[in-house]
């Protein structure tokens, strides 16, 4: 007998039937159909490329366990009609081998999407039909002008189907793309970087990116040595995203409730309700925000401090994590919300917007208002040093510039920094307008961010880095 | 001796490979290779002795990479049918054709002997897949409760990740192999919270991930009973320890910490693709550029670092890499001087004259069928001194210093100069003896200064294999597993920061 590749909808329906046959009390099935295409270049030439197609099926079976409910989770790629029975049986067996789950709650029910019956959307190399020739032109131009270009372009489309024994039938397509590019001078002693997120590459202009790289490399025609220390520093939106993404990932409600987070309150409880910044700064997620659209329902293939496999399909809505400087919510599943006494269930959402009320203007406007300080491009290799303060360490990279009397006057050496993004929210003295941003370090897989540029009067550059 | 899983052998690997390679050849590919990979992984995590999450994953797919008109083309798919294998081969060739106008360097590969239908299996005793889920949860529950029952421990997280990787590779030159590897990564951490002040800290097990089976969790290769019994006391001492005074100190670094410094400052720095700029937009380049081969004084004369793909229980130990190159061992740094790199077949060919060898040392690897092989780290290890000193003897040579055990935070710049690391435990050394723990410690240095300050390495009795399951590299991002063996070592005059002061408090 030949194995048959099932449609996503058939996979869901058959898996739910099989789970019932196996004796499961409940079942959630997630089918993710993924396609992607990428181009990578270095030293002014293409180096690698790829076009990938993937299919992933996750079965979450639930069974009674003592006075509670247990869950078994099994994921497989390359699922056929012949292998689906084994997957479902494994999930049910895994549930039976587990004790009652703390986070067990009734499965989310009732929602049937109007587009449930539609086929998966796809991407392919054709997404680069306009981009690739323009990229080729910039590579040739860089060779003629004695510059070096290194970069990566990626486009991915995920179509996710979620069905459950409680009646849930949801489908959502999520496109995501980005380009990032590093330019170096002929002797490779100076470098600059640009990057942008996109949904379809129609808004990406390789010639414009190359022009910005050329402008920044031009700033490096003069180089200045600057010592480590606390410097007035302008963080452009990309660098703010580098730091705030870490803060966002730390908003775990259970960790805070248990006293092991920067958002824990001495004496017990969390810092929800506490003013983190006297500035009118906000951190908000909304799955429907224009340009940063993401899954409008919870998706969890495993349970953790702020997520639960029982919450799959839970509708997501706009959530203020920080509003007017005050911590409003931490990330919770239904279980952790109850455990921690949170006033609402606020699961993680795959985007965020940082904004400062009333702030306008661009990076260039902040530069024009700075007498003496640094403008950095992006941050790199950021890791937690001390979770108590959320102290992070990392490096500046590919373009740190000296600002004097409102103008960029040259490039300076790189630095290692030690800073906490929670502290920075309370210390910045000026901000610009919030714009779509692309974190250098995390943008490859967390690209739906919008952030303002910030001026920090005393950014802690711990030591000098020789890297260039 | 373990054997390749029968269910993998039952897959139509040769038929799929033949269909894909034939189609690529018919379409004019100068070279083609096929991979069929199945990666079964399981992750289990407990929070305070209660099962929080357990999932079982399988990633199964096929990939074709071609050189067509001197240009790479790569494609991957998931359906295990000859039609899909042919479609993927066609897509790989098509991608090479589309990419040809922006490729200015013709791809050529270093020669490698042909291996005809060979098989290789890594060294382990108990296949984690064969152990019932309930038994695994029960063991982690026991380990968790040993910690939770101790005074001063408020929370415990315990997890284990296991991976069972099967691969079939075939190329148009006639090489084909079947390979199976098993690896395991446990993590157990105790947390103490001072309810009144809100201060908290943690103490994790130093057991590294290993190329072993389930026997690792039951005592082969690591003494769990001893470490779990000691963790609560170590944590309590850390909570009460004085904050470090920043400054320059002599350091004795335990292998449970030093492996990570080796990974970041030597392992990545001696990847030739980085030195040549191929990672410049992402993970970065390297200060150890090709023109410095044979002359760069990387560290002190006691420094001897090897790369290898053959060490037993190594996380990047293989029989053959993803370009059909057999596992080898070679020198990277000898007597403190840079003498070698990690390379793949293309880099070996292009740089044959400078490298002094016409052969790849087998460092091409993809983390799944869905990704292209990239230059990947071998087991990069600092060799011990024959008849060298014990850790206690190294400590006895220090008047005012710090002994560092276990890894924690890590960061290094994009050319591998400036790094900063923390650890699990920091013991003050006074007049050659340990003098209690310190807290808030981080060490920060520049790669060649740090390794140049290494006065002595310990003997084989101090040697430990460390490692990580999740080394990130490349775009699209790939995750690699790698082992680093090393002895204890003594460093003079290293810069120590106080992390609380760095936070401005």
XYZ file of C-alpha atoms in Angstrom, chain B residues 85-360:
276
model
C 13.015 13.166 -4.517
C 12.978 14.053 -8.202
C 11.072 17.280 -7.546
C 13.583 18.328 -4.879
C 16.504 17.551 -7.219
C 14.879 19.662 -9.930
C 14.295 22.479 -7.485
C 17.934 22.384 -6.357
C 19.129 22.626 -9.946
C 16.646 25.409 -10.632
C 17.886 27.356 -7.645
C 21.461 26.997 -8.862
C 20.399 28.327 -12.270
C 18.537 31.280 -10.751
C 21.532 32.061 -8.561
C 24.167 31.750 -11.281
C 24.106 35.433 -12.343
C 25.048 36.595 -8.838
C 27.721 33.975 -8.227
C 31.229 35.068 -9.158
C 33.216 32.111 -7.784
C 32.942 28.664 -9.358
C 32.444 25.996 -6.709
C 34.988 23.159 -6.636
C 35.452 20.542 -3.923
C 38.525 18.889 -2.409
C 38.899 15.214 -3.238
C 37.906 12.573 -0.729
C 38.117 8.785 -0.995
C 34.905 6.998 -1.923
C 33.221 5.065 0.920
C 30.944 2.417 -0.454
C 27.807 1.684 1.610
C 29.541 1.967 4.997
C 27.831 2.178 8.413
C 28.833 4.029 11.615
C 27.136 4.197 15.023
C 28.147 6.387 17.981
C 29.178 5.001 21.390
C 26.327 4.562 23.862
C 24.792 1.795 25.958
C 21.061 2.460 26.382
C 19.015 3.978 23.571
C 16.903 6.716 25.259
C 14.023 5.752 22.962
C 13.911 2.351 24.638
C 13.332 3.738 28.151
C 9.656 4.198 29.115
C 8.554 7.803 29.585
C 7.314 7.034 33.097
C 10.778 5.793 34.135
C 12.393 8.969 32.855
C 9.913 11.177 34.688
C 10.362 9.109 37.849
C 14.150 9.588 37.806
C 13.877 13.355 37.311
C 11.226 13.490 40.039
C 13.601 11.702 42.405
C 16.460 14.081 41.536
C 14.155 17.086 42.012
C 12.911 15.919 45.418
C 16.449 15.330 46.654
C 17.055 19.054 46.146
C 13.620 20.297 47.207
C 13.885 18.461 50.512
C 17.052 20.356 51.424
C 16.962 23.509 53.519
C 17.320 26.729 51.558
C 16.100 25.364 48.222
C 12.850 27.054 47.183
C 12.489 25.874 43.604
C 13.947 23.213 41.334
C 13.813 22.814 37.581
C 14.874 19.526 36.032
C 14.905 18.654 32.369
C 16.441 16.290 29.903
C 16.681 16.411 26.137
C 17.568 13.326 24.128
C 18.292 13.072 20.432
C 18.442 9.999 18.211
C 19.754 10.951 14.779
C 19.798 8.653 11.744
C 21.201 9.687 8.383
C 21.670 8.207 4.963
C 24.026 10.066 2.632
C 24.884 9.396 -0.989
C 26.724 11.461 -3.562
C 27.315 11.312 -7.277
C 30.939 10.192 -6.769
C 29.809 6.865 -5.324
C 30.042 7.436 -1.581
C 27.126 6.312 0.558
C 26.844 5.790 4.272
C 24.309 5.151 7.014
C 25.037 6.760 10.362
C 23.364 6.854 13.759
C 24.185 9.144 16.679
C 22.680 9.527 20.155
C 23.099 12.460 22.517
C 21.641 13.562 25.825
C 21.474 16.882 27.690
C 20.312 17.063 31.331
C 19.786 20.316 33.260
C 19.041 20.450 36.977
C 18.915 23.752 38.830
C 18.095 24.736 42.401
C 16.876 28.250 43.232
C 16.950 30.032 46.571
C 14.767 33.077 47.270
C 15.226 35.396 50.223
C 11.570 36.340 50.697
C 12.326 39.427 52.763
C 14.849 41.126 50.500
C 13.659 39.586 47.251
C 17.181 38.439 46.478
C 17.467 35.148 44.610
C 20.210 33.013 43.148
C 20.625 29.611 41.566
C 22.973 26.652 41.457
C 22.900 24.300 38.479
C 24.414 20.897 37.966
C 27.678 21.010 36.018
C 26.882 17.812 34.105
C 27.427 18.671 30.440
C 25.440 17.223 27.551
C 27.171 14.155 26.173
C 27.280 11.754 23.293
C 25.894 9.019 25.500
C 22.613 7.190 26.050
C 20.232 7.039 29.016
C 22.999 5.410 31.118
C 24.393 8.936 31.578
C 21.398 9.858 33.781
C 21.863 6.792 35.932
C 25.528 7.328 36.748
C 27.761 6.354 33.826
C 30.009 9.304 33.073
C 28.666 11.545 35.853
C 28.256 11.132 39.614
C 24.730 12.448 40.165
C 24.467 11.257 43.755
C 27.523 13.262 44.776
C 26.577 16.430 42.917
C 22.912 16.496 43.968
C 23.932 16.011 47.592
C 26.301 18.980 47.369
C 24.152 21.518 45.474
C 22.036 22.779 48.415
C 25.133 23.520 50.474
C 26.832 25.253 47.573
C 23.705 27.357 46.993
C 23.382 28.341 50.636
C 27.042 29.384 50.748
C 26.590 31.425 47.559
C 23.565 33.259 49.003
C 25.636 34.263 52.031
C 28.882 34.970 50.125
C 30.492 38.428 50.021
C 30.395 40.406 46.799
C 33.682 40.350 44.877
C 36.007 43.351 44.840
C 36.680 44.077 41.156
C 40.283 44.006 39.977
C 42.898 41.691 38.559
C 43.136 38.189 39.968
C 44.920 34.947 39.210
C 42.364 32.364 38.155
C 42.199 28.614 38.337
C 39.450 27.709 35.909
C 37.745 24.344 36.247
C 36.998 22.394 33.047
C 33.282 22.762 33.799
C 33.740 26.467 33.071
C 36.716 26.534 30.693
C 35.010 24.464 27.981
C 32.744 27.393 27.135
C 35.627 29.859 26.944
C 37.351 27.438 24.556
C 34.183 27.161 22.480
C 33.809 30.895 22.037
C 37.410 32.093 21.805
C 39.073 29.145 20.010
C 36.373 26.934 18.545
C 34.591 29.654 16.598
C 37.739 31.666 15.952
C 39.393 28.779 14.065
C 36.448 28.163 11.729
C 37.847 29.034 8.335
C 34.508 30.176 6.926
C 34.437 32.893 9.584
C 38.048 33.858 8.932
C 37.198 34.202 5.234
C 34.110 36.366 5.831
C 31.298 33.924 5.064
C 29.662 34.583 8.459
C 30.366 38.334 8.470
C 26.719 39.387 8.401
C 25.646 37.063 11.206
C 27.897 35.280 13.710
C 30.850 37.399 12.644
C 34.405 36.939 11.413
C 37.618 36.004 13.240
C 40.765 37.769 14.310
C 42.637 34.550 13.422
C 42.800 35.293 9.705
C 44.401 32.958 7.193
C 47.506 35.106 6.747
C 48.347 34.424 10.418
C 48.469 30.644 10.032
C 51.740 29.397 11.481
C 52.696 32.743 13.025
C 49.888 33.936 15.327
C 50.874 33.538 18.984
C 47.451 32.471 20.165
C 48.484 31.761 23.743
C 51.246 30.584 25.997
C 53.574 27.708 25.022
C 51.613 25.270 27.213
C 48.594 25.658 24.929
C 47.813 22.693 22.665
C 44.374 22.597 21.083
C 43.097 19.886 18.772
C 40.070 19.514 16.542
C 38.577 16.095 16.098
C 35.533 14.232 14.910
C 36.470 10.922 16.484
C 36.482 11.299 20.311
C 34.235 8.798 22.095
C 31.088 10.472 23.493
C 31.827 13.743 21.673
C 28.741 15.684 20.635
C 30.234 16.459 17.215
C 31.804 13.050 16.791
C 30.795 11.426 13.492
C 31.924 8.663 11.216
C 31.423 10.905 8.170
C 30.362 14.507 7.725
C 27.606 15.861 5.479
C 29.955 15.975 2.489
C 31.015 12.336 2.821
C 34.360 13.090 4.519
C 35.618 10.609 7.141
C 36.238 11.740 10.762
C 39.780 12.861 11.637
C 41.888 14.524 14.342
C 44.298 17.439 13.805
C 46.045 20.350 15.554
C 44.581 23.837 15.714
C 47.007 25.464 18.180
C 50.352 23.852 19.003
C 52.867 25.287 21.500
C 50.630 28.369 21.600
C 50.776 29.027 17.828
C 47.860 28.883 15.364
C 48.571 25.899 13.098
C 45.228 24.805 11.692
C 41.583 25.502 10.884
C 38.279 23.712 10.650
C 37.315 23.394 6.990
C 34.862 21.814 4.577
C 35.552 20.473 1.090
C 35.090 23.744 -0.725
C 37.311 25.759 1.604
C 39.926 23.003 1.567
C 40.057 23.138 -2.235
C 40.230 26.927 -2.547
C 42.886 27.296 0.173
C 44.849 24.108 -0.435
C 48.209 25.873 -0.875
C 47.953 27.927 2.329
C 46.532 25.106 4.446
C 49.222 22.731 3.254
C 46.780 19.876 2.761
C 44.495 18.944 -0.141
C 41.831 17.383 2.100
C 38.855 18.597 4.110
